[in-house]
Amino acid sequence: MTNANKTTKREDISAPEADLIRHSATISHSARLGSASYNLFYVFFYFSSIYNVVKGM
């Protein structure tokens, strides 16, 4: 939170721009979370398919 306050107080960045920066940071954070859950699902699918092949042998 202290970082956001510093950004709004700086003269070269207006308040709407600071809001936009904060918003884009939130979007990238949620995208990172989504890709992490997708990777977990992919790894689970990969291991379950390997398990099925080994079980079939």
PDB file of C-alpha atoms in Angstrom:
ATOM      1  CA  MET A   1       0.000   0.000   0.000  1.00  0.00           C
ATOM      2  CA  THR A   2       2.882   2.412   0.723  1.00  0.00           C
ATOM      3  CA  ASN A   3       4.120   2.013  -2.852  1.00  0.00           C
ATOM      4  CA  ALA A   4       0.734   3.010  -4.291  1.00  0.00           C
ATOM      5  CA  ASN A   5       0.617   6.105  -2.073  1.00  0.00           C
ATOM      6  CA  LYS A   6       4.106   7.162  -3.203  1.00  0.00           C
ATOM      7  CA  THR A   7       3.073   6.738  -6.839  1.00  0.00           C
ATOM      8  CA  THR A   8      -0.001   8.966  -6.465  1.00  0.00           C
ATOM      9  CA  LYS A   9       1.983  11.685  -4.639  1.00  0.00           C
ATOM     10  CA  ARG A  10       4.611  11.890  -7.388  1.00  0.00           C
ATOM     11  CA  GLU A  11       4.037  14.825  -9.729  1.00  0.00           C
ATOM     12  CA  ASP A  12       4.769  13.120 -13.065  1.00  0.00           C
ATOM     13  CA  ILE A  13       2.050  10.476 -12.671  1.00  0.00           C
ATOM     14  CA  SER A  14      -1.543  11.658 -12.372  1.00  0.00           C
ATOM     15  CA  ALA A  15      -4.106   9.853 -10.201  1.00  0.00           C
ATOM     16  CA  PRO A  16      -5.904   8.078 -13.105  1.00  0.00           C
ATOM     17  CA  GLU A  17      -2.569   6.779 -14.395  1.00  0.00           C
ATOM     18  CA  ALA A  18      -1.707   5.413 -10.937  1.00  0.00           C
ATOM     19  CA  ASP A  19      -5.115   3.692 -10.824  1.00  0.00           C
ATOM     20  CA  LEU A  20      -4.430   2.176 -14.238  1.00  0.00           C
ATOM     21  CA  ILE A  21      -1.012   0.889 -13.103  1.00  0.00           C
ATOM     22  CA  ARG A  22      -2.552  -0.628  -9.973  1.00  0.00           C
ATOM     23  CA  HIS A  23      -5.339  -2.191 -12.062  1.00  0.00           C
ATOM     24  CA  SER A  24      -2.945  -3.751 -14.575  1.00  0.00           C
ATOM     25  CA  ALA A  25      -0.846  -5.137 -11.702  1.00  0.00           C
ATOM     26  CA  THR A  26      -3.985  -6.786 -10.275  1.00  0.00           C
ATOM     27  CA  ILE A  27      -4.823  -8.254 -13.695  1.00  0.00           C
ATOM     28  CA  SER A  28      -1.336  -9.715 -14.140  1.00  0.00           C
ATOM     29  CA  HIS A  29      -1.482 -11.175 -10.618  1.00  0.00           C
ATOM     30  CA  SER A  30      -4.811 -12.933 -11.295  1.00  0.00           C
ATOM     31  CA  ALA A  31      -3.495 -14.154 -14.658  1.00  0.00           C
ATOM     32  CA  ARG A  32      -0.479 -15.619 -12.886  1.00  0.00           C
ATOM     33  CA  LEU A  33      -2.802 -17.418 -10.441  1.00  0.00           C
ATOM     34  CA  GLY A  34      -4.887 -18.753 -13.328  1.00  0.00           C
ATOM     35  CA  SER A  35      -1.853 -20.086 -15.190  1.00  0.00           C
ATOM     36  CA  ALA A  36      -0.596 -21.704 -11.977  1.00  0.00           C
ATOM     37  CA  SER A  37      -3.878 -23.575 -11.475  1.00  0.00           C
ATOM     38  CA  TYR A  38      -3.841 -24.563 -15.160  1.00  0.00           C
ATOM     39  CA  ASN A  39      -0.305 -25.936 -14.744  1.00  0.00           C
ATOM     40  CA  LEU A  40      -1.395 -27.942 -11.692  1.00  0.00           C
ATOM     41  CA  PHE A  41      -4.276 -29.424 -13.682  1.00  0.00           C
ATOM     42  CA  TYR A  42      -1.951 -30.248 -16.575  1.00  0.00           C
ATOM     43  CA  VAL A  43       0.575 -31.963 -14.269  1.00  0.00           C
ATOM     44  CA  PHE A  44      -2.221 -33.947 -12.613  1.00  0.00           C
ATOM     45  CA  PHE A  45      -3.553 -35.021 -16.018  1.00  0.00           C
ATOM     46  CA  TYR A  46      -0.038 -35.977 -17.149  1.00  0.00           C
ATOM     47  CA  PHE A  47       0.661 -38.099 -14.078  1.00  0.00           C
ATOM     48  CA  SER A  48      -2.753 -39.765 -14.185  1.00  0.00           C
ATOM     49  CA  SER A  49      -2.183 -40.780 -17.826  1.00  0.00           C
ATOM     50  CA  ILE A  50       1.254 -42.205 -16.923  1.00  0.00           C
ATOM     51  CA  TYR A  51      -0.355 -44.061 -14.007  1.00  0.00           C
ATOM     52  CA  ASN A  52      -2.991 -45.537 -16.341  1.00  0.00           C
ATOM     53  CA  VAL A  53      -0.309 -46.711 -18.804  1.00  0.00           C
ATOM     54  CA  VAL A  54       1.729 -48.334 -16.019  1.00  0.00           C
ATOM     55  CA  LYS A  55      -1.400 -49.923 -14.581  1.00  0.00           C
ATOM     56  CA  GLY A  56      -2.286 -51.267 -18.043  1.00  0.00           C
ATOM     57  CA  MET A  57       1.139 -52.931 -18.315  1.00  0.00           C
TER      58      MET A  57
END
